[in-house]
PDB file of C-alpha atoms in Angstrom:
ATOM      1  CA  VAL A  12     -19.767 -10.168  37.820  1.00 92.00           C
ATOM      2  CA  GLU A  13     -21.367 -11.562  34.656  1.00 94.00           C
ATOM      3  CA  VAL A  14     -24.818 -10.573  33.382  1.00 93.00           C
ATOM      4  CA  ARG A  15     -26.098 -12.413  30.326  1.00 95.00           C
ATOM      5  CA  ASN A  16     -29.305 -12.943  28.342  1.00 95.00           C
ATOM      6  CA  VAL A  17     -31.302 -10.226  30.114  1.00 92.00           C
ATOM      7  CA  MET A  18     -33.812  -8.278  28.042  1.00 90.00           C
ATOM      8  CA  GLY A  19     -34.114  -4.883  29.674  1.00 88.00           C
ATOM      9  CA  VAL A  20     -31.270  -4.526  32.170  1.00 89.00           C
ATOM     10  CA  PRO A  21     -32.427  -1.969  34.785  1.00 89.00           C
ATOM     11  CA  GLY A  22     -30.276   1.106  35.252  1.00 87.00           C
ATOM     12  CA  ASP A  23     -29.959   0.585  39.006  1.00 89.00           C
ATOM     13  CA  LEU A  24     -28.941  -3.088  38.767  1.00 89.00           C
ATOM     14  CA  LEU A  25     -25.434  -2.508  40.149  1.00 87.00           C
ATOM     15  CA  ARG A  26     -26.145   0.478  42.348  1.00 82.00           C
ATOM     16  CA  GLN A  27     -25.242  -1.326  45.586  1.00 82.00           C
ATOM     17  CA  ALA A  28     -22.342  -3.310  44.099  1.00 81.00           C
ATOM     18  CA  ARG A  29     -19.573  -0.872  44.934  1.00 80.00           C
ATOM     19  CA  GLY A  30     -16.739  -3.432  44.892  1.00 89.00           C
ATOM     20  CA  ILE A  31     -16.947  -4.719  41.323  1.00 93.00           C
ATOM     21  CA  THR A  32     -13.647  -4.614  39.425  1.00 95.00           C
ATOM     22  CA  HIS A  33     -14.495  -6.987  36.523  1.00 96.00           C
ATOM     23  CA  LEU A  34     -17.824  -6.905  34.672  1.00 96.00           C
ATOM     24  CA  GLU A  35     -19.051  -8.858  31.651  1.00 96.00           C
ATOM     25  CA  LEU A  36     -22.327  -8.011  29.936  1.00 94.00           C
ATOM     26  CA  ARG A  37     -23.379 -10.492  27.259  1.00 96.00           C
ATOM     27  CA  ASN A  38     -26.432 -10.670  25.007  1.00 94.00           C
ATOM     28  CA  ASN A  39     -28.397  -8.042  26.919  1.00 90.00           C
ATOM     29  CA  THR A  40     -30.523  -5.019  26.131  1.00 89.00           C
ATOM     30  CA  GLY A  41     -30.528  -1.968  28.351  1.00 87.00           C
ATOM     31  CA  TRP A  42     -27.619  -0.498  30.265  1.00 87.00           C
ATOM     32  CA  PRO A  43     -26.795  -0.448  33.983  1.00 89.00           C
ATOM     33  CA  ASP A  44     -25.389   2.714  35.523  1.00 88.00           C
ATOM     34  CA  LEU A  45     -21.635   2.130  35.852  1.00 89.00           C
ATOM     35  CA  ALA A  46     -20.579   5.535  37.160  1.00 86.00           C
ATOM     36  CA  GLY A  47     -18.672   5.269  40.406  1.00 84.00           C
ATOM     37  CA  LEU A  48     -17.819   1.574  40.090  1.00 90.00           C
ATOM     38  CA  PRO A  49     -14.090   0.784  40.512  1.00 93.00           C
ATOM     39  CA  LEU A  50     -14.117  -1.260  37.301  1.00 95.00           C
ATOM     40  CA  GLN A  51     -10.782  -2.307  35.877  1.00 97.00           C
ATOM     41  CA  LYS A  52     -12.043  -4.670  33.181  1.00 98.00           C
ATOM     42  CA  LEU A  53     -15.272  -4.315  31.169  1.00 97.00           C
ATOM     43  CA  ARG A  54     -16.320  -6.797  28.491  1.00 97.00           C
ATOM     44  CA  LEU A  55     -19.377  -6.159  26.319  1.00 95.00           C
ATOM     45  CA  GLU A  56     -20.595  -8.861  23.940  1.00 96.00           C
ATOM     46  CA  ALA A  57     -23.751  -8.657  21.815  1.00 93.00           C
ATOM     47  CA  VAL A  58     -25.022  -5.765  23.914  1.00 90.00           C
ATOM     48  CA  GLN A  59     -27.647  -3.151  22.997  1.00 88.00           C
ATOM     49  CA  VAL A  60     -27.161  -0.101  25.178  1.00 84.00           C
ATOM     50  CA  ASN A  61     -30.435   1.410  23.975  1.00 78.00           C
ATOM     51  CA  ALA A  62     -33.130  -1.249  24.230  1.00 66.00           C
ATOM     52  CA  GLY A  63     -34.817  -1.656  20.872  1.00 68.00           C
ATOM     53  CA  ASP A  64     -32.216   0.429  19.003  1.00 71.00           C
ATOM     54  CA  PRO A  65     -28.974  -1.449  18.309  1.00 71.00           C
ATOM     55  CA  THR A  66     -27.537   1.098  15.865  1.00 78.00           C
ATOM     56  CA  THR A  67     -26.042   3.673  18.216  1.00 78.00           C
ATOM     57  CA  TRP A  68     -24.962   4.071  21.828  1.00 82.00           C
ATOM     58  CA  ASP A  69     -26.239   7.437  22.995  1.00 77.00           C
ATOM     59  CA  GLY A  70     -25.178   9.371  26.085  1.00 77.00           C
ATOM     60  CA  ASP A  71     -21.992   8.522  27.991  1.00 84.00           C
ATOM     61  CA  PRO A  72     -21.857   4.724  28.379  1.00 88.00           C
ATOM     62  CA  PHE A  73     -18.366   4.815  29.941  1.00 92.00           C
ATOM     63  CA  SER A  74     -18.871   7.856  32.144  1.00 90.00           C
ATOM     64  CA  GLY A  75     -17.182   7.668  35.552  1.00 91.00           C
ATOM     65  CA  LEU A  76     -14.885   4.770  34.633  1.00 94.00           C
ATOM     66  CA  GLN A  77     -11.562   6.494  35.294  1.00 95.00           C
ATOM     67  CA  ASP A  78     -10.124   3.280  36.805  1.00 95.00           C
ATOM     68  CA  LEU A  79     -10.879   1.113  33.760  1.00 97.00           C
ATOM     69  CA  LYS A  80      -7.787  -0.562  32.320  1.00 98.00           C
ATOM     70  CA  GLU A  81      -9.299  -2.930  29.743  1.00 98.00           C
ATOM     71  CA  LEU A  82     -12.353  -2.419  27.497  1.00 98.00           C
ATOM     72  CA  SER A  83     -13.606  -5.099  25.109  1.00 98.00           C
ATOM     73  CA  VAL A  84     -16.583  -4.698  22.739  1.00 96.00           C
ATOM     74  CA  SER A  85     -17.537  -7.581  20.440  1.00 97.00           C
ATOM     75  CA  GLU A  86     -20.338  -9.036  18.332  1.00 95.00           C
ATOM     76  CA  CYS A  87     -22.505  -5.925  18.466  1.00 90.00           C
ATOM     77  CA  GLY A  88     -24.256  -6.430  15.154  1.00 84.00           C
ATOM     78  CA  GLY A  89     -26.147  -3.359  13.977  1.00 87.00           C
ATOM     79  CA  LEU A  90     -24.023  -0.969  16.044  1.00 91.00           C
ATOM     80  CA  THR A  91     -22.849   1.822  13.721  1.00 92.00           C
ATOM     81  CA  ARG A  92     -21.118   4.296  16.022  1.00 90.00           C
ATOM     82  CA  PHE A  93     -20.150   5.314  19.529  1.00 89.00           C
ATOM     83  CA  PRO A  94     -20.941   8.731  21.019  1.00 88.00           C
ATOM     84  CA  ALA A  95     -18.339  11.347  20.040  1.00 88.00           C
ATOM     85  CA  ASP A  96     -17.152  11.705  23.662  1.00 90.00           C
ATOM     86  CA  ALA A  97     -17.342   8.023  24.612  1.00 92.00           C
ATOM     87  CA  PHE A  98     -13.641   7.744  25.507  1.00 94.00           C
ATOM     88  CA  ARG A  99     -13.186  11.100  27.230  1.00 93.00           C
ATOM     89  CA  GLU A 100     -13.072   9.722  30.808  1.00 94.00           C
ATOM     90  CA  LEU A 101     -11.041   6.560  30.188  1.00 96.00           C
ATOM     91  CA  THR A 102      -7.873   8.075  31.614  1.00 97.00           C
ATOM     92  CA  SER A 103      -6.410   4.758  32.876  1.00 97.00           C
ATOM     93  CA  LEU A 104      -7.226   2.575  29.863  1.00 98.00           C
ATOM     94  CA  MET A 105      -4.346   0.340  28.754  1.00 98.00           C
ATOM     95  CA  GLU A 106      -6.061  -2.166  26.431  1.00 98.00           C
ATOM     96  CA  LEU A 107      -8.826  -1.540  23.867  1.00 98.00           C
ATOM     97  CA  TYR A 108     -10.433  -4.405  21.927  1.00 98.00           C
ATOM     98  CA  ILE A 109     -13.231  -3.922  19.382  1.00 98.00           C
ATOM     99  CA  SER A 110     -14.146  -6.919  17.231  1.00 97.00           C
ATOM    100  CA  LYS A 111     -16.839  -8.524  15.098  1.00 96.00           C
ATOM    101  CA  CYS A 112     -18.981  -5.403  14.767  1.00 95.00           C
ATOM    102  CA  PRO A 113     -19.409  -5.386  10.972  1.00 95.00           C
ATOM    103  CA  ASP A 114     -21.746  -2.376  10.875  1.00 94.00           C
ATOM    104  CA  LEU A 115     -19.503  -0.140  12.980  1.00 95.00           C
ATOM    105  CA  VAL A 116     -18.376   2.681  10.673  1.00 94.00           C
ATOM    106  CA  ALA A 117     -17.182   5.295  13.177  1.00 90.00           C
ATOM    107  CA  LEU A 118     -15.186   5.483  16.379  1.00 92.00           C
ATOM    108  CA  PRO A 119     -14.626   8.682  18.354  1.00 91.00           C
ATOM    109  CA  ASP A 120     -11.720  10.718  16.978  1.00 89.00           C
ATOM    110  CA  ASP A 121     -10.833  11.996  20.446  1.00 91.00           C
ATOM    111  CA  TRP A 122      -8.591   9.469  22.169  1.00 94.00           C
ATOM    112  CA  SER A 123      -6.701  12.151  24.098  1.00 94.00           C
ATOM    113  CA  ALA A 124      -7.669  10.835  27.556  1.00 95.00           C
ATOM    114  CA  MET A 125      -6.123   7.420  26.886  1.00 96.00           C
ATOM    115  CA  ARG A 126      -2.469   8.383  27.282  1.00 96.00           C
ATOM    116  CA  ASP A 127      -1.610   5.049  28.959  1.00 97.00           C
ATOM    117  CA  LEU A 128      -2.920   2.955  26.069  1.00 97.00           C
ATOM    118  CA  GLU A 129      -0.606   0.021  25.285  1.00 98.00           C
ATOM    119  CA  ILE A 130      -2.684  -2.321  23.095  1.00 98.00           C
ATOM    120  CA  VAL A 131      -5.262  -1.559  20.392  1.00 98.00           C
ATOM    121  CA  VAL A 132      -7.083  -4.363  18.570  1.00 98.00           C
ATOM    122  CA  ILE A 133      -9.783  -3.477  16.019  1.00 98.00           C
ATOM    123  CA  LEU A 134     -10.945  -6.542  14.113  1.00 98.00           C
ATOM    124  CA  GLU A 135     -13.746  -7.242  11.638  1.00 97.00           C
ATOM    125  CA  THR A 136     -15.559  -3.897  11.670  1.00 97.00           C
ATOM    126  CA  GLY A 137     -16.900  -1.609   8.952  1.00 96.00           C
ATOM    127  CA  LEU A 138     -14.342   1.125   9.598  1.00 96.00           C
ATOM    128  CA  THR A 139     -12.974   2.638   6.381  1.00 95.00           C
ATOM    129  CA  ALA A 140     -10.343   5.010   7.798  1.00 93.00           C
ATOM    130  CA  LEU A 141      -7.940   5.477  10.700  1.00 92.00           C
ATOM    131  CA  GLY A 142      -8.989   8.395  12.875  1.00 88.00           C
ATOM    132  CA  PRO A 143      -6.712  11.453  12.877  1.00 84.00           C
ATOM    133  CA  GLY A 144      -6.487  11.507  16.671  1.00 85.00           C
ATOM    134  CA  TRP A 145      -6.020   7.815  17.423  1.00 92.00           C
ATOM    135  CA  PHE A 146      -2.223   7.859  17.660  1.00 91.00           C
ATOM    136  CA  LYS A 147      -1.716  11.313  19.152  1.00 91.00           C
ATOM    137  CA  ASN A 148       0.081  11.477  22.519  1.00 92.00           C
ATOM    138  CA  LYS A 149       0.349   7.720  23.043  1.00 94.00           C
ATOM    139  CA  PRO A 150       3.796   7.350  24.648  1.00 95.00           C
ATOM    140  CA  GLN A 151       3.026   3.837  25.989  1.00 96.00           C
ATOM    141  CA  LEU A 152       1.503   2.345  22.820  1.00 97.00           C
ATOM    142  CA  ARG A 153       3.200  -0.946  21.909  1.00 97.00           C
ATOM    143  CA  PHE A 154       0.892  -3.153  19.859  1.00 98.00           C
ATOM    144  CA  VAL A 155      -1.654  -2.111  17.200  1.00 97.00           C
ATOM    145  CA  HIS A 156      -3.651  -4.778  15.359  1.00 98.00           C
ATOM    146  CA  ILE A 157      -6.231  -3.225  13.022  1.00 98.00           C
ATOM    147  CA  ARG A 158      -7.116  -6.177  10.794  1.00 97.00           C
ATOM    148  CA  LYS A 159      -9.984  -7.358   8.592  1.00 97.00           C
ATOM    149  CA  ASN A 160     -11.718  -3.993   8.414  1.00 97.00           C
ATOM    150  CA  ARG A 161     -12.560  -1.866   5.364  1.00 97.00           C
ATOM    151  CA  ILE A 162      -9.808   0.711   5.610  1.00 97.00           C
ATOM    152  CA  THR A 163      -9.058   1.925   2.084  1.00 95.00           C
ATOM    153  CA  SER A 164      -5.960   4.088   2.471  1.00 92.00           C
ATOM    154  CA  ILE A 165      -3.377   5.578   4.780  1.00 92.00           C
ATOM    155  CA  SER A 166      -1.849   9.021   4.477  1.00 91.00           C
ATOM    156  CA  SER A 167       1.631  10.384   4.974  1.00 91.00           C
ATOM    157  CA  ASP A 168       0.037  12.274   7.904  1.00 90.00           C
ATOM    158  CA  THR A 169      -1.506   9.223   9.633  1.00 90.00           C
ATOM    159  CA  PHE A 170       1.450   8.518  11.915  1.00 89.00           C
ATOM    160  CA  VAL A 171       2.694  12.077  12.342  1.00 84.00           C
ATOM    161  CA  HIS A 172       2.961  11.644  16.118  1.00 86.00           C
ATOM    162  CA  ASP A 173       5.970   9.929  17.670  1.00 86.00           C
ATOM    163  CA  LEU A 174       5.247   6.553  19.285  1.00 92.00           C
ATOM    164  CA  PRO A 175       8.459   5.810  21.188  1.00 93.00           C
ATOM    165  CA  LYS A 176       7.476   2.310  22.401  1.00 95.00           C
ATOM    166  CA  ILE A 177       5.647   0.972  19.346  1.00 95.00           C
ATOM    167  CA  GLU A 178       6.647  -2.615  18.474  1.00 96.00           C
ATOM    168  CA  VAL A 179       3.944  -3.886  16.100  1.00 97.00           C
ATOM    169  CA  MET A 180       1.712  -2.101  13.565  1.00 96.00           C
ATOM    170  CA  ASP A 181      -0.521  -4.717  11.921  1.00 98.00           C
ATOM    171  CA  LEU A 182      -2.837  -3.429   9.162  1.00 97.00           C
ATOM    172  CA  GLU A 183      -3.293  -6.697   7.288  1.00 98.00           C
ATOM    173  CA  GLU A 184      -6.469  -7.847   5.532  1.00 98.00           C
ATOM    174  CA  ASN A 185      -8.001  -4.428   5.010  1.00 98.00           C
ATOM    175  CA  GLN A 186      -8.752  -2.796   1.656  1.00 97.00           C
ATOM    176  CA  ILE A 187      -5.813  -0.414   1.554  1.00 96.00           C
ATOM    177  CA  GLY A 188      -5.117   0.450  -2.064  1.00 95.00           C
ATOM    178  CA  ARG A 189      -2.749   3.380  -1.744  1.00 91.00           C
ATOM    179  CA  ILE A 190      -0.711   5.619   0.484  1.00 92.00           C
ATOM    180  CA  GLU A 191      -1.906   9.168  -0.014  1.00 91.00           C
ATOM    181  CA  ARG A 192       0.212  12.301   0.056  1.00 90.00           C
ATOM    182  CA  GLY A 193      -0.757  14.530   2.985  1.00 90.00           C
ATOM    183  CA  SER A 194       1.054  17.613   4.199  1.00 91.00           C
ATOM    184  CA  ARG A 195       4.267  15.608   4.639  1.00 91.00           C
ATOM    185  CA  PRO A 196       6.410  13.945   1.965  1.00 93.00           C
ATOM    186  CA  PHE A 197       6.066  10.212   1.444  1.00 93.00           C
ATOM    187  CA  ARG A 198       9.450   9.542   3.087  1.00 93.00           C
ATOM    188  CA  ASP A 199       7.917  10.744   6.383  1.00 92.00           C
ATOM    189  CA  THR A 200       4.862   8.436   6.248  1.00 92.00           C
ATOM    190  CA  PHE A 201       6.187   6.100   8.950  1.00 92.00           C
ATOM    191  CA  LYS A 202       8.543   8.552  10.634  1.00 89.00           C
ATOM    192  CA  GLY A 203       6.480   8.506  13.831  1.00 88.00           C
ATOM    193  CA  LEU A 204       7.001   4.728  14.006  1.00 91.00           C
ATOM    194  CA  GLY A 205      10.785   4.935  14.053  1.00 88.00           C
ATOM    195  CA  HIS A 206      11.062   2.329  16.839  1.00 90.00           C
ATOM    196  CA  LEU A 207       8.785  -0.176  15.106  1.00 94.00           C
ATOM    197  CA  GLY A 208       9.882  -3.821  15.009  1.00 95.00           C
ATOM    198  CA  LEU A 209       7.138  -5.233  12.739  1.00 97.00           C
ATOM    199  CA  LEU A 210       4.961  -3.568  10.081  1.00 96.00           C
ATOM    200  CA  LYS A 211       2.316  -5.731   8.389  1.00 97.00           C
ATOM    201  CA  LEU A 212       0.524  -4.493   5.255  1.00 96.00           C
ATOM    202  CA  GLY A 213      -0.179  -7.832   3.577  1.00 96.00           C
ATOM    203  CA  TYR A 214      -3.467  -8.978   2.058  1.00 97.00           C
ATOM    204  CA  ASN A 215      -4.558  -5.477   1.053  1.00 97.00           C
ATOM    205  CA  ARG A 216      -5.009  -4.000  -2.430  1.00 97.00           C
ATOM    206  CA  ILE A 217      -1.768  -2.074  -2.695  1.00 94.00           C
ATOM    207  CA  THR A 218      -0.540  -1.852  -6.286  1.00 92.00           C
ATOM    208  CA  HIS A 219       2.092   0.875  -5.869  1.00 90.00           C
ATOM    209  CA  LEU A 220       4.322   2.124  -3.083  1.00 91.00           C
ATOM    210  CA  PRO A 221       5.871   5.606  -3.491  1.00 92.00           C
ATOM    211  CA  PRO A 222       9.693   5.678  -3.484  1.00 93.00           C
ATOM    212  CA  GLY A 223      11.130   6.340  -0.038  1.00 93.00           C
ATOM    213  CA  VAL A 224       7.885   5.551   1.780  1.00 93.00           C
ATOM    214  CA  PHE A 225       9.697   3.336   4.307  1.00 94.00           C
ATOM    215  CA  ASP A 226      12.592   5.708   4.962  1.00 92.00           C
ATOM    216  CA  GLY A 227      11.186   6.679   8.371  1.00 89.00           C
ATOM    217  CA  LEU A 228      11.549   3.112   9.660  1.00 91.00           C
TER     218      LEU A 228
END
């Protein structure tokens, strides 16, 4: 099902549509009640959840979507943040895409429900830091592309958690200027990415790399 160019989507729009597995909402205001739908793929483009207020998505926009496997959010200009618990029920999510939301400065730190996550793409947002809980307990994570954001640094504690299936960590075209010393020595910065095949740090602002910083790879 695709819903586009609707100003004021009613909450009960999909109440009788119990069989929907793929839903695309594009250039709309308002938010239909999605709880209970067997959605597997949800794409949101230029959507305002709160009609008249594009800056934040209040409430639980993804509540009841335990079957969702792919979530894509793009071109939500003006959106600054998601609710703190927005991802708490996405227990089946495998692919997360967030792109072209230049005003987005915060994502929920709690990604604990998304243990099956395999792909993360965060592109062209206003994010300045990697969340401390993003990579915790992600045994299936394989590809991470966090490009063209405003991330300024990474810490020796950023990848403290083991990612046994990780293949690609792409942090190109951010504003990373340094690797900071956390509670671990610099030689352990990438220790949690010991199975990594490709690390991309190009087109940042790095002027110095501490000795031994890549020892964990």
